Structures are given as structure tokens and as C-alpha cells.
Amino acid sequence: MSRQFPEGFVYGGATAAYQVEGETRTHGKGKVPWDDFLAAQGRFSPDPASDFYNRYPVDLELCQRFGVNGIRVSIAWTRIFPAGTGALNQEGVDFYHALFAECERRGVVPYVTLDHFDTPEAFYENGGEGFLTRSTIDAFVDYATFCFGEFTEVKHWFTFNEIPATAEGSFIVGNWPHGEKYRLDKAFQLMHNMMVAHARAVVAFHDGGYEGEIGIVQNLEPKYPLDPNSAADAEAARMADVINNRWVLDATFRGHYAPDTLEAATRLAHIAGGELDIRDEDIEALAAALPYCDCLGVNTYKCQFLRAAEGENDIHHNGTGDKGSSRWFLKGVGESCVREGVPTTDWDWIIYPEGLYDLLMRIKNDYPNYKKIYVTENGMGYKDDFEDGFIDDAPRIDYLRQHLTWIHRAIEGGVNVAGYFVWSLQDQFSWTNGYNKRYGLFYVDFETQKRYPKASAYWFKNLAETGKLES
């Protein structure tokens, strides 16, 4: 069976500055929290990553050859303003102009994120707590406004990447820099403050009269009761949904938090021993951005099945690919489980592509004022085998095909999905996994930095050139 995607559909590849560029402390770039955090761990280094800072022409030439007509990149905030505010690093500005010019030359459209997990370290100094400190909101809006005015060649903007993941790593799992575990109060507050920053940047983009579109990228995960007939499991799934999905979706498309959303967040904050600071002017800022949020980027890799359970917090992140080692038990929510018959990756990520259909239809039905969705990240982490220059990553092809099939069904169901970006374009540095977890269409030999197309790259090329998905 063949499925035809709409005319103008974007067939993209995704990257992030810190995960591909390398040169993390050179060319005038300022520090981010990951620099010292990773150095202290001593497990792996983000340098040179995929050396995109020097080799972006190679990667964009591969995009052109393999039909990848859109690329997600991010601007490293500290390449522009090394201290987050103040002095400008012109070399960083020039780098991104050169990158965007090469995109134009190769016919690859850039979709640019302003903050992809690399908020400047300066905002954590002298008692600062990143976006928990409200002055960081002002700094982000100033930075965003500078970028809108400077990089007028960019027509597709996203403010943040994955606010729920930022909150989870920082204040739930606690495996990110400056992190704490099980602080749901700080997690919700961080997401709220970042959503206010997003909203204010969206309004600045509109008020500045800049050409193009602007939105936000969120990692969204469908949540299901382990037992569909259990009211207790359904409540556990609802609470998990508030953390990962509803809090940011309400802020984006309602301009406020629905009463049951706010009640659930407040209850979880109290369990963690804290209060939420939701101000009238914050809600006014969220509401002001409602007419101008042009698109939503959806990053989706997995779903979660929840079982109601009592007990203390117990979360262990599988960052090694040791299958079956992860644990997720959150007080006030429940326990994450794997439903019988549902496969998982080596990193215990549940493979349930139907969940993407459910998620897209849910956004359409629950937030009918949305305008457009891009699936901005989707892919499979895999321990690719390199044999004589050929990488047969058939499981990845199957993963992509299944998810694209459900995306097409969502389009048939009336969801406006405008594009799909594979995570990732090329193999990259991974925040908590280093280099053994590969996602790319193109294999990177990290010693030589040579690129090799995988079988999935040829499969994706056929999809992009024909617009047809063969079952």
C-alpha cells in the first residue's frame, strides 16, 4: 500500500548546536552548564561532536543529495552573547550567517531554535537559577529580539526546545546540570517561566513585523493507564499527562491553565514541599501570544503506561543502553510500566507508534485553535554496526515507517501536519549517553569525522523524492 503526503510537506533532518557543532569553548563562545558538568563526570566530551561548526557544508551537501529539504538547527545563545547579555561575539554571528547562506545555496530550509538546552552558565552565577530567576526571562526576550532582527534570512523560528524535558532533567530525574530530584514544584515553575519567556518572544516577533513564522517545540508523550479498565490507573495517567503535556499545551493554546490542570500541578508541588508562583502578569503574557503562535513542533519518541501505586520516589535513568535498568516511580502519580507485547529499545523507550496518532488527534480536538504542527523530532536510538562502509539499520527504517504511517493517518483525520524531521540528520553527541546511542541517517566516524549514508538515508531519500510511503 502506498500513502501520498501533501504537496509542500517538509522532509527534514534535526540537529542541535551543542550536540553537533563541537568548538564548545572556542571562537568566543561562552560557557553553558553542560561544560563543567560533563567535564566533572569525565565520561565523554561534546568536543568535537560531529564537528558541524567546521563541516556544515558537508552535511548540507548530503541533505541536498538525499532529498532532505529542511534542517532543524539551533543558535547557541553563548556564541552570540557569551555571558547571556552584554558584549556581542561577532564571530558567532558571522558563523550563523554563513550557515544560513549555505542552506540557501543547497536548497535546504533552516528551522531555527533559539534555546536548545544550552541556556548560558552566567544565569546560574551569583545566586541565579536559570529560568527560575525571572530576570532570565527578560534576557531571553532581548536575545530573541536581536536574532529576529539580525538573521532576517531565517523564516522559521522556534523559541525553545522541549521545556518538559528541561524540567524533567533539571528537577525530576535530576541528571542535568544544577539538577535536583523529585522537585515537582521547581519543575512546574521552570516550565511556567519558560512559557512566559516564549510568549513574550512571540509577541516581540509579531510587534517587530518580522517575516516568517514562530512557534515552540515540545517533547510530548501520550500517557495511558496500564489497565484501561482501572480508574486508579487512569488517574495516574492523567497526573503524568499534566506534567508532560497539559501544562505546556494549556499555556500555549489556552493562554492560561485549565482549573484541573492547575489543581493537579499545585497538588504535586505541595507533595514536593513547594508552592507555585503564577502571577497575573504572567497569564496576561501567555494570553497576549495566543493569536501569534504560528506552529507547534512535536518531538516524540515514546509513550508511557502508568499504574497507580503508593510509595516513595524512585527514578533511575537508563543512560547506558542496559535494557531493563530504568525505573520510574513518582510520588503522587504512580509507576511507569511496559504493557505486555509492546516492544522497547535498549534504552527502555517504549515503541508504540499508534501513540503519535493519538497525540496529534488529541491536539486537534483539545486545542482547536492550533494552526500547524511539525513533527520536529522522531527517530530511534540504535547501536549501529559499521561493516565495510555499509550500515544496515533496518530496525530504524521500520520505526520511521511505522511512525510516518500514523502521521499520515492523522493527516487523513484532519490534523495539519506540515513536515517531519528525523532525529537526527547525522550521528551526534547525546546529552546523557555520549556517542554509543546513534540516531542519524548518516553514520559519523567520530575519529575521522567522515560521513557514511546508512540504509535509512537511502530509504528516506526515496520517501522525500516521491512523497510516497510504501507499506
CSV table of C-alpha atoms in Angstrom, one decimal:
chain,number,residue,atom,x,y,z
A,1,MET,CA,0.0,0.0,0.0
A,2,SER,CA,1.2,3.5,-0.9
A,3,ARG,CA,0.4,6.7,1.1
A,4,GLN,CA,1.0,10.1,-0.5
A,5,PHE,CA,2.0,13.0,1.6
A,6,PRO,CA,0.7,16.5,0.8
A,7,GLU,CA,2.4,18.8,-1.6
A,8,GLY,CA,4.9,21.0,0.2
A,9,PHE,CA,5.4,18.6,3.0
A,10,VAL,CA,8.9,19.1,4.7
A,11,TYR,CA,11.2,16.1,4.8
A,12,GLY,CA,13.7,17.2,7.3
A,13,GLY,CA,16.7,16.3,9.5
A,14,ALA,CA,17.2,17.6,13.0
A,15,THR,CA,20.3,18.8,14.9
A,16,ALA,CA,21.1,20.9,17.9
A,17,ALA,CA,24.0,23.2,18.4
A,18,TYR,CA,25.6,21.6,21.4
A,19,GLN,CA,25.2,18.1,20.0
A,20,VAL,CA,26.8,18.7,16.6
A,21,GLU,CA,28.9,21.9,16.5
A,22,GLY,CA,31.8,21.0,18.7
A,23,GLU,CA,34.1,24.0,19.4
A,24,THR,CA,32.2,24.5,22.6
A,25,ARG,CA,34.8,26.7,24.3
A,26,THR,CA,36.4,28.3,21.2
A,27,HIS,CA,35.7,31.1,18.7
A,28,GLY,CA,34.5,33.4,21.5
A,29,LYS,CA,31.7,31.0,22.8
A,30,GLY,CA,30.7,31.5,26.4
A,31,LYS,CA,30.1,28.7,29.0
A,32,VAL,CA,26.9,26.7,29.4
A,33,PRO,CA,26.1,24.5,32.4
A,34,TRP,CA,26.9,21.3,30.4
A,35,ASP,CA,30.6,22.3,30.0
A,36,ASP,CA,31.7,21.8,33.6
A,37,PHE,CA,29.0,19.1,34.3
A,38,LEU,CA,30.3,16.8,31.6
A,39,ALA,CA,34.0,17.6,32.4
A,40,ALA,CA,33.4,16.6,36.1
A,41,GLN,CA,31.8,13.4,35.1
A,42,GLY,CA,34.7,12.5,32.8
A,43,ARG,CA,32.5,10.1,30.8
A,44,PHE,CA,32.5,11.8,27.4
A,45,SER,CA,33.1,15.2,25.8
A,46,PRO,CA,30.9,17.3,23.5
A,47,ASP,CA,34.0,18.1,21.5
A,48,PRO,CA,34.3,17.6,18.6
A,49,ALA,CA,30.8,16.0,18.5
A,50,SER,CA,30.0,16.0,14.7
A,51,ASP,CA,32.3,19.0,14.1
A,52,PHE,CA,29.3,20.8,12.4
A,53,TYR,CA,31.0,24.1,13.1
A,54,ASN,CA,33.6,23.3,10.5
A,55,ARG,CA,31.8,20.6,8.4
A,56,TYR,CA,28.3,22.0,8.0
A,57,PRO,CA,28.9,22.3,4.2
A,58,VAL,CA,29.5,18.6,4.0
A,59,ASP,CA,26.3,17.8,5.9
A,60,LEU,CA,24.2,20.3,3.9
A,61,GLU,CA,25.6,18.7,0.7
A,62,LEU,CA,24.4,15.4,2.0
A,63,CYS,CA,21.0,16.9,2.6
A,64,GLN,CA,20.8,18.1,-1.0
A,65,ARG,CA,21.8,14.7,-2.3
A,66,PHE,CA,19.4,12.7,-0.2
A,67,GLY,CA,16.3,14.9,-0.5
A,68,VAL,CA,16.4,16.4,3.0
A,69,ASN,CA,14.8,19.8,2.2
A,70,GLY,CA,14.6,21.2,5.8
A,71,ILE,CA,17.1,21.2,8.6
A,72,ARG,CA,16.5,21.9,12.3
A,73,VAL,CA,19.4,23.8,13.8
A,74,SER,CA,19.7,25.9,16.9
A,75,ILE,CA,21.6,29.0,17.6
A,76,ALA,CA,24.0,28.6,20.6
A,77,TRP,CA,23.0,31.6,22.7
A,78,THR,CA,26.5,31.9,24.1
A,79,ARG,CA,28.0,32.1,20.6
A,80,ILE,CA,26.1,35.3,20.2
A,81,PHE,CA,26.2,36.7,23.8
A,82,PRO,CA,29.0,34.8,25.7
A,83,ALA,CA,27.6,36.0,29.0
A,84,GLY,CA,24.0,35.8,28.0
A,85,THR,CA,23.7,39.6,27.9
A,86,GLY,CA,26.1,42.4,27.2
A,87,ALA,CA,29.0,42.0,24.8
A,88,LEU,CA,28.3,40.6,21.4
A,89,ASN,CA,30.6,37.9,19.8
A,90,GLN,CA,30.7,38.9,16.1
A,91,GLU,CA,32.4,35.7,15.1
A,92,GLY,CA,29.4,33.7,16.3
A,93,VAL,CA,27.0,36.0,14.4
A,94,ASP,CA,29.1,35.6,11.3
A,95,PHE,CA,29.1,31.8,11.7
A,96,TYR,CA,25.3,31.5,11.6
A,97,HIS,CA,25.1,33.9,8.7
A,98,ALA,CA,27.5,31.6,6.8
A,99,LEU,CA,25.5,28.5,7.8
A,100,PHE,CA,22.2,30.0,6.6
A,101,ALA,CA,23.8,31.1,3.4
A,102,GLU,CA,25.0,27.6,2.7
A,103,CYS,CA,21.5,26.3,3.5
A,104,GLU,CA,20.2,28.7,0.8
A,105,ARG,CA,22.8,27.5,-1.7
A,106,ARG,CA,21.9,23.9,-1.1
A,107,GLY,CA,18.1,24.4,-1.2
A,108,VAL,CA,17.7,23.3,2.5
A,109,VAL,CA,15.4,25.5,4.6
A,110,PRO,CA,16.6,26.2,8.1
A,111,TYR,CA,14.2,25.8,11.0
A,112,VAL,CA,15.9,27.6,13.9
A,113,THR,CA,15.6,27.1,17.6
A,114,LEU,CA,16.8,29.9,20.0
A,115,ASP,CA,17.5,27.7,23.1
A,116,HIS,CA,18.1,24.0,22.8
A,117,PHE,CA,19.1,23.0,26.3
A,118,ASP,CA,22.1,25.5,26.4
A,119,THR,CA,21.0,28.4,28.5
A,120,PRO,CA,24.1,30.4,29.4
A,121,GLU,CA,26.0,29.5,32.6
A,122,ALA,CA,26.1,33.1,33.6
A,123,PHE,CA,22.4,32.9,34.6
A,124,TYR,CA,23.4,30.3,37.3
A,125,GLU,CA,26.0,32.5,38.9
A,126,ASN,CA,25.7,34.8,41.9
A,127,GLY,CA,22.6,33.0,43.2
A,128,GLY,CA,20.9,32.7,39.8
A,129,GLU,CA,18.8,29.6,39.0
A,130,GLY,CA,18.5,29.9,35.2
A,131,PHE,CA,14.9,30.4,34.2
A,132,LEU,CA,13.7,30.1,37.8
A,133,THR,CA,15.2,33.5,38.2
A,134,ARG,CA,12.8,35.9,36.4
A,135,SER,CA,15.4,38.3,35.1
A,136,THR,CA,16.5,35.4,32.7
A,137,ILE,CA,13.1,35.8,31.0
A,138,ASP,CA,14.0,39.4,30.1
A,139,ALA,CA,17.4,38.4,28.9
A,140,PHE,CA,15.9,35.7,26.7
A,141,VAL,CA,13.5,38.1,25.1
A,142,ASP,CA,16.3,40.5,24.4
A,143,TYR,CA,18.4,37.7,22.8
A,144,ALA,CA,15.5,36.5,20.7
A,145,THR,CA,14.7,40.0,19.5
A,146,PHE,CA,18.3,40.5,18.5
A,147,CYS,CA,18.2,37.3,16.5
A,148,PHE,CA,15.0,38.2,14.7
A,149,GLY,CA,16.5,41.5,13.6
A,150,GLU,CA,19.9,40.1,12.7
A,151,PHE,CA,19.1,36.9,10.9
A,152,THR,CA,16.3,38.1,8.6
A,153,GLU,CA,17.2,35.3,6.2
A,154,VAL,CA,15.5,32.9,8.7
A,155,LYS,CA,11.8,32.5,8.1
A,156,HIS,CA,11.0,29.7,10.6
A,157,TRP,CA,11.7,30.2,14.3
A,158,PHE,CA,11.1,28.2,17.4
A,159,THR,CA,11.7,29.7,20.8
A,160,PHE,CA,12.6,26.7,23.0
A,161,ASN,CA,13.2,23.0,22.5
A,162,GLU,CA,11.4,20.6,24.9
A,163,ILE,CA,10.5,22.6,28.0
A,164,PRO,CA,9.1,19.4,29.7
A,165,ALA,CA,12.4,17.6,29.1
A,166,THR,CA,14.3,20.6,30.6
A,167,ALA,CA,12.1,20.4,33.7
A,168,GLU,CA,12.4,16.6,34.0
A,169,GLY,CA,16.2,16.6,33.7
A,170,SER,CA,16.6,19.5,36.0
A,171,PHE,CA,14.1,18.8,38.7
A,172,ILE,CA,12.5,15.4,38.4
A,173,VAL,CA,15.2,12.9,37.3
A,174,GLY,CA,17.9,15.4,38.4
A,175,ASN,CA,20.5,14.1,35.9
A,176,TRP,CA,21.2,17.5,34.3
A,177,PRO,CA,23.5,20.3,35.4
A,178,HIS,CA,22.3,22.2,38.5
A,179,GLY,CA,19.7,19.5,38.9
A,180,GLU,CA,17.7,18.2,41.9
A,181,LYS,CA,15.5,15.1,42.1
A,182,TYR,CA,11.7,14.9,42.7
A,183,ARG,CA,11.2,18.7,43.0
A,184,LEU,CA,7.9,18.9,41.1
A,185,ASP,CA,7.4,22.4,42.5
A,186,LYS,CA,10.5,23.7,40.7
A,187,ALA,CA,9.7,21.6,37.6
A,188,PHE,CA,6.3,23.3,37.1
A,189,GLN,CA,7.7,26.7,38.0
A,190,LEU,CA,10.5,26.3,35.5
A,191,MET,CA,8.1,25.3,32.7
A,192,HIS,CA,5.8,28.2,33.6
A,193,ASN,CA,8.6,30.8,33.5
A,194,MET,CA,10.0,29.4,30.2
A,195,MET,CA,6.5,29.5,28.7
A,196,VAL,CA,6.2,33.2,29.7
A,197,ALA,CA,9.6,33.8,28.0
A,198,HIS,CA,8.3,32.0,24.9
A,199,ALA,CA,5.1,34.1,24.9
A,200,ARG,CA,6.9,37.4,25.3
A,201,ALA,CA,9.3,36.5,22.5
A,202,VAL,CA,6.4,35.6,20.2
A,203,VAL,CA,4.8,38.9,20.8
A,204,ALA,CA,8.2,40.7,20.2
A,205,PHE,CA,8.4,38.8,16.8
A,206,HIS,CA,4.9,39.9,15.9
A,207,ASP,CA,5.3,43.5,17.1
A,208,GLY,CA,8.6,43.7,15.2
A,209,GLY,CA,6.9,42.9,11.9
A,210,TYR,CA,9.4,40.2,11.0
A,211,GLU,CA,8.7,37.9,8.1
A,212,GLY,CA,8.0,34.3,8.7
A,213,GLU,CA,6.6,32.1,11.4
A,214,ILE,CA,7.3,31.4,15.0
A,215,GLY,CA,6.4,28.6,17.4
A,216,ILE,CA,7.7,26.3,20.1
A,217,VAL,CA,9.0,22.7,20.2
A,218,GLN,CA,7.8,20.4,23.0
A,219,ASN,CA,8.5,16.8,23.8
A,220,LEU,CA,5.1,15.3,24.2
A,221,GLU,CA,4.3,11.8,25.3
A,222,PRO,CA,1.0,10.0,25.2
A,223,LYS,CA,0.1,8.7,28.6
A,224,TYR,CA,-2.1,5.6,29.0
A,225,PRO,CA,-3.4,3.6,32.0
A,226,LEU,CA,-1.7,0.3,32.2
A,227,ASP,CA,-5.1,-1.3,32.8
A,228,PRO,CA,-7.7,0.6,30.6
A,229,ASN,CA,-10.5,-0.5,33.0
A,230,SER,CA,-8.8,0.8,36.1
A,231,ALA,CA,-10.0,4.2,37.3
A,232,ALA,CA,-6.9,4.4,39.6
A,233,ASP,CA,-4.6,3.8,36.6
A,234,ALA,CA,-6.5,6.4,34.6
A,235,GLU,CA,-5.8,8.9,37.3
A,236,ALA,CA,-2.1,8.1,37.4
A,237,ALA,CA,-2.0,8.6,33.6
A,238,ARG,CA,-3.9,11.9,34.0
A,239,MET,CA,-1.4,13.2,36.5
A,240,ALA,CA,1.6,12.2,34.3
A,241,ASP,CA,-0.1,13.9,31.4
A,242,VAL,CA,-0.3,17.2,33.3
A,243,ILE,CA,3.4,17.1,33.9
A,244,ASN,CA,4.5,16.2,30.4
A,245,ASN,CA,1.8,17.6,28.2
A,246,ARG,CA,-1.1,19.6,29.6
A,247,TRP,CA,0.9,22.2,31.5
A,248,VAL,CA,2.7,23.4,28.4
A,249,LEU,CA,-0.2,22.8,25.9
A,250,ASP,CA,-2.6,24.8,28.1
A,251,ALA,CA,-0.1,27.7,28.3
A,252,THR,CA,0.5,27.6,24.6
A,253,PHE,CA,-3.1,27.3,23.3
A,254,ARG,CA,-5.3,28.4,26.2
A,255,GLY,CA,-3.2,31.3,27.4
A,256,HIS,CA,-3.9,30.0,30.9
A,257,TYR,CA,-4.1,26.8,32.8
A,258,ALA,CA,-7.4,24.9,32.9
A,259,PRO,CA,-8.7,24.6,36.6
A,260,ASP,CA,-8.0,20.8,36.7
A,261,THR,CA,-4.5,21.3,35.2
A,262,LEU,CA,-3.6,23.9,37.8
A,263,GLU,CA,-5.1,21.9,40.7
A,264,ALA,CA,-3.0,18.8,39.7
A,265,ALA,CA,0.2,20.9,39.4
A,266,THR,CA,-0.4,22.6,42.7
A,267,ARG,CA,-1.0,19.3,44.4
A,268,LEU,CA,2.2,17.8,43.1
A,269,ALA,CA,4.1,21.0,44.0
A,270,HIS,CA,2.8,20.6,47.6
A,271,ILE,CA,3.9,17.0,47.7
A,272,ALA,CA,7.4,18.2,46.8
A,273,GLY,CA,7.2,20.8,49.6
A,274,GLY,CA,6.8,23.9,47.5
A,275,GLU,CA,4.4,26.5,46.1
A,276,LEU,CA,3.9,27.8,42.6
A,277,ASP,CA,4.3,31.5,41.7
A,278,ILE,CA,1.8,32.2,38.9
A,279,ARG,CA,1.3,35.9,38.6
A,280,ASP,CA,-1.5,37.9,36.8
A,281,GLU,CA,1.1,39.5,34.5
A,282,ASP,CA,2.3,36.0,33.5
A,283,ILE,CA,-1.2,35.0,32.4
A,284,GLU,CA,-1.6,38.2,30.6
A,285,ALA,CA,1.7,37.5,28.7
A,286,LEU,CA,0.5,34.0,27.8
A,287,ALA,CA,-2.8,35.3,26.6
A,288,ALA,CA,-1.2,38.0,24.5
A,289,ALA,CA,0.8,35.5,22.5
A,290,LEU,CA,-2.2,33.3,21.6
A,291,PRO,CA,-3.0,34.9,18.2
A,292,TYR,CA,0.6,34.8,17.1
A,293,CYS,CA,1.9,31.3,17.8
A,294,ASP,CA,2.0,30.0,14.2
A,295,CYS,CA,3.2,26.4,14.8
A,296,LEU,CA,3.9,23.7,17.3
A,297,GLY,CA,6.9,21.4,17.0
A,298,VAL,CA,6.2,18.0,18.4
A,299,ASN,CA,9.2,15.8,19.4
A,300,THR,CA,8.0,12.3,20.1
A,301,TYR,CA,9.9,9.1,20.7
A,302,LYS,CA,7.9,7.1,23.2
A,303,CYS,CA,4.8,6.8,25.3
A,304,GLN,CA,4.2,5.8,28.9
A,305,PHE,CA,1.9,3.3,30.6
A,306,LEU,CA,1.0,4.2,34.2
A,307,ARG,CA,0.0,2.0,37.1
A,308,ALA,CA,-1.4,3.5,40.3
A,309,ALA,CA,0.8,2.8,43.2
A,310,GLU,CA,1.7,4.2,46.6
A,311,GLY,CA,5.3,4.7,47.8
A,312,GLU,CA,8.3,7.0,47.7
A,313,ASN,CA,10.0,8.5,44.7
A,314,ASP,CA,12.3,6.1,42.8
A,315,ILE,CA,13.6,7.1,39.3
A,316,HIS,CA,16.6,5.7,37.5
A,317,HIS,CA,17.5,6.9,34.1
A,318,ASN,CA,18.9,4.3,31.7
A,319,GLY,CA,21.8,6.2,30.1
A,320,THR,CA,23.9,3.2,29.0
A,321,GLY,CA,21.6,1.0,26.8
A,322,ASP,CA,21.5,-1.6,29.6
A,323,LYS,CA,18.0,-2.8,28.7
A,324,GLY,CA,15.6,-3.2,31.6
A,325,SER,CA,17.6,-1.0,34.0
A,326,SER,CA,15.3,2.0,34.1
A,327,ARG,CA,12.8,2.8,36.9
A,328,TRP,CA,10.1,5.5,37.1
A,329,PHE,CA,8.0,5.8,40.3
A,330,LEU,CA,6.8,9.3,41.2
A,331,LYS,CA,5.0,10.0,44.4
A,332,GLY,CA,1.5,11.4,43.8
A,333,VAL,CA,1.5,10.0,40.3
A,334,GLY,CA,2.3,6.3,40.1
A,335,GLU,CA,4.6,3.8,38.4
A,336,SER,CA,5.7,3.6,34.7
A,337,CYS,CA,5.3,0.1,33.3
A,338,VAL,CA,5.6,-1.7,30.0
A,339,ARG,CA,2.3,-3.2,28.7
A,340,GLU,CA,2.7,-6.8,27.7
A,341,GLY,CA,3.5,-7.2,24.0
A,342,VAL,CA,4.8,-3.7,23.5
A,343,PRO,CA,8.5,-3.5,22.4
A,344,THR,CA,11.2,-1.3,23.8
A,345,THR,CA,14.6,0.0,22.7
A,346,ASP,CA,17.8,-0.8,24.5
A,347,TRP,CA,17.3,2.4,26.5
A,348,ASP,CA,13.8,1.2,27.6
A,349,TRP,CA,11.9,3.6,25.4
A,350,ILE,CA,8.5,2.2,24.6
A,351,ILE,CA,7.9,1.7,20.8
A,352,TYR,CA,4.2,2.5,20.3
A,353,PRO,CA,3.7,4.4,17.0
A,354,GLU,CA,0.0,4.5,17.3
A,355,GLY,CA,0.5,6.8,20.3
A,356,LEU,CA,1.7,9.5,17.8
A,357,TYR,CA,-1.6,9.4,16.1
A,358,ASP,CA,-3.5,9.6,19.4
A,359,LEU,CA,-1.3,12.6,20.3
A,360,LEU,CA,-1.9,14.5,17.1
A,361,MET,CA,-5.6,13.9,17.2
A,362,ARG,CA,-5.7,15.0,20.8
A,363,ILE,CA,-4.1,18.3,20.0
A,364,LYS,CA,-6.5,18.9,17.2
A,365,ASN,CA,-9.5,18.1,19.4
A,366,ASP,CA,-8.5,19.6,22.7
A,367,TYR,CA,-6.8,22.7,21.3
A,368,PRO,CA,-8.7,23.5,18.1
A,369,ASN,CA,-7.0,26.9,17.8
A,370,TYR,CA,-3.7,25.4,16.9
A,371,LYS,CA,-2.6,26.3,13.4
A,372,LYS,CA,0.1,23.9,12.2
A,373,ILE,CA,2.2,21.0,13.5
A,374,TYR,CA,5.6,19.9,12.5
A,375,VAL,CA,6.9,16.6,13.9
A,376,THR,CA,10.2,18.2,14.7
A,377,GLU,CA,11.9,15.1,16.1
A,378,ASN,CA,11.3,11.4,15.8
A,379,GLY,CA,13.8,8.6,15.5
A,380,MET,CA,15.3,5.5,17.0
A,381,GLY,CA,18.5,5.3,19.1
A,382,TYR,CA,20.3,2.2,17.9
A,383,LYS,CA,23.8,0.6,18.3
A,384,ASP,CA,24.6,0.7,14.6
A,385,ASP,CA,27.0,-1.8,13.2
A,386,PHE,CA,29.5,-0.5,10.7
A,387,GLU,CA,30.6,-3.2,8.3
A,388,ASP,CA,32.7,-2.4,5.2
A,389,GLY,CA,31.2,1.1,4.9
A,390,PHE,CA,27.6,-0.2,5.0
A,391,ILE,CA,25.2,0.3,7.8
A,392,ASP,CA,22.1,-1.8,7.6
A,393,ASP,CA,19.8,-0.1,10.1
A,394,ALA,CA,16.6,-2.0,9.2
A,395,PRO,CA,15.0,-1.6,12.7
A,396,ARG,CA,15.3,2.2,12.3
A,397,ILE,CA,13.7,2.1,8.9
A,398,ASP,CA,10.8,0.1,10.3
A,399,TYR,CA,10.5,2.6,13.2
A,400,LEU,CA,10.3,5.6,10.9
A,401,ARG,CA,7.9,3.8,8.5
A,402,GLN,CA,5.5,3.0,11.3
A,403,HIS,CA,5.5,6.5,12.8
A,404,LEU,CA,5.1,8.1,9.4
A,405,THR,CA,2.2,5.8,8.7
A,406,TRP,CA,0.4,7.0,11.8
A,407,ILE,CA,1.2,10.6,10.9
A,408,HIS,CA,-0.4,10.1,7.5
A,409,ARG,CA,-3.5,8.7,9.2
A,410,ALA,CA,-3.6,11.8,11.4
A,411,ILE,CA,-3.4,14.0,8.3
A,412,GLU,CA,-6.3,12.0,6.8
A,413,GLY,CA,-8.1,12.6,10.1
A,414,GLY,CA,-7.8,16.4,9.6
A,415,VAL,CA,-4.6,17.3,11.5
A,416,ASN,CA,-2.5,19.9,9.8
A,417,VAL,CA,0.9,18.3,9.9
A,418,ALA,CA,3.3,20.2,7.6
A,419,GLY,CA,6.5,18.3,8.0
A,420,TYR,CA,8.6,15.5,9.6
A,421,PHE,CA,12.2,15.9,10.8
A,422,VAL,CA,14.2,12.7,11.6
A,423,TRP,CA,16.2,12.8,14.7
A,424,SER,CA,18.8,13.0,13.7
A,425,LEU,CA,20.4,14.2,10.5
A,426,GLN,CA,23.8,12.7,11.3
A,427,ASP,CA,25.0,10.8,14.4
A,428,GLN,CA,25.5,13.3,17.2
A,429,PHE,CA,26.6,13.7,20.8
A,430,SER,CA,23.9,12.7,23.2
A,431,TRP,CA,23.4,14.6,26.5
A,432,THR,CA,23.3,11.6,28.8
A,433,ASN,CA,24.5,8.8,26.5
A,434,GLY,CA,27.6,10.2,24.8
A,435,TYR,CA,28.2,8.5,21.5
A,436,ASN,CA,27.1,4.9,21.7
A,437,LYS,CA,23.4,5.8,21.1
A,438,ARG,CA,23.2,6.7,17.4
A,439,TYR,CA,20.2,8.2,15.7
A,440,GLY,CA,21.5,9.6,12.4
A,441,LEU,CA,20.6,9.0,8.8
A,442,PHE,CA,24.4,9.4,8.3
A,443,TYR,CA,26.9,7.5,10.3
A,444,VAL,CA,29.7,9.6,11.7
A,445,ASP,CA,33.1,8.1,12.4
A,446,PHE,CA,33.9,10.3,15.3
A,447,GLU,CA,37.6,9.8,15.0
A,448,THR,CA,37.9,10.8,11.3
A,449,GLN,CA,34.6,12.8,11.1
A,450,LYS,CA,33.8,11.0,7.8
A,451,ARG,CA,30.1,10.6,7.0
A,452,TYR,CA,28.6,7.4,5.6
A,453,PRO,CA,24.9,7.1,4.5
A,454,LYS,CA,23.0,4.4,6.3
A,455,ALA,CA,20.4,2.2,4.7
A,456,SER,CA,17.8,4.6,6.3
A,457,ALA,CA,19.3,7.5,4.4
A,458,TYR,CA,18.5,5.8,1.1
A,459,TRP,CA,15.1,4.9,2.3
A,460,PHE,CA,14.4,8.5,3.4
A,461,LYS,CA,15.7,9.8,0.1
A,462,ASN,CA,13.1,7.7,-1.8
A,463,LEU,CA,10.3,9.0,0.5
A,464,ALA,CA,11.4,12.6,0.1
A,465,GLU,CA,11.7,12.4,-3.7
A,466,THR,CA,8.4,10.6,-4.3
A,467,GLY,CA,6.3,11.8,-1.3
A,468,LYS,CA,5.1,8.2,-1.1
A,469,LEU,CA,5.3,5.9,1.9
A,470,GLU,CA,5.3,2.3,0.9
A,471,SER,CA,3.9,-0.1,3.5
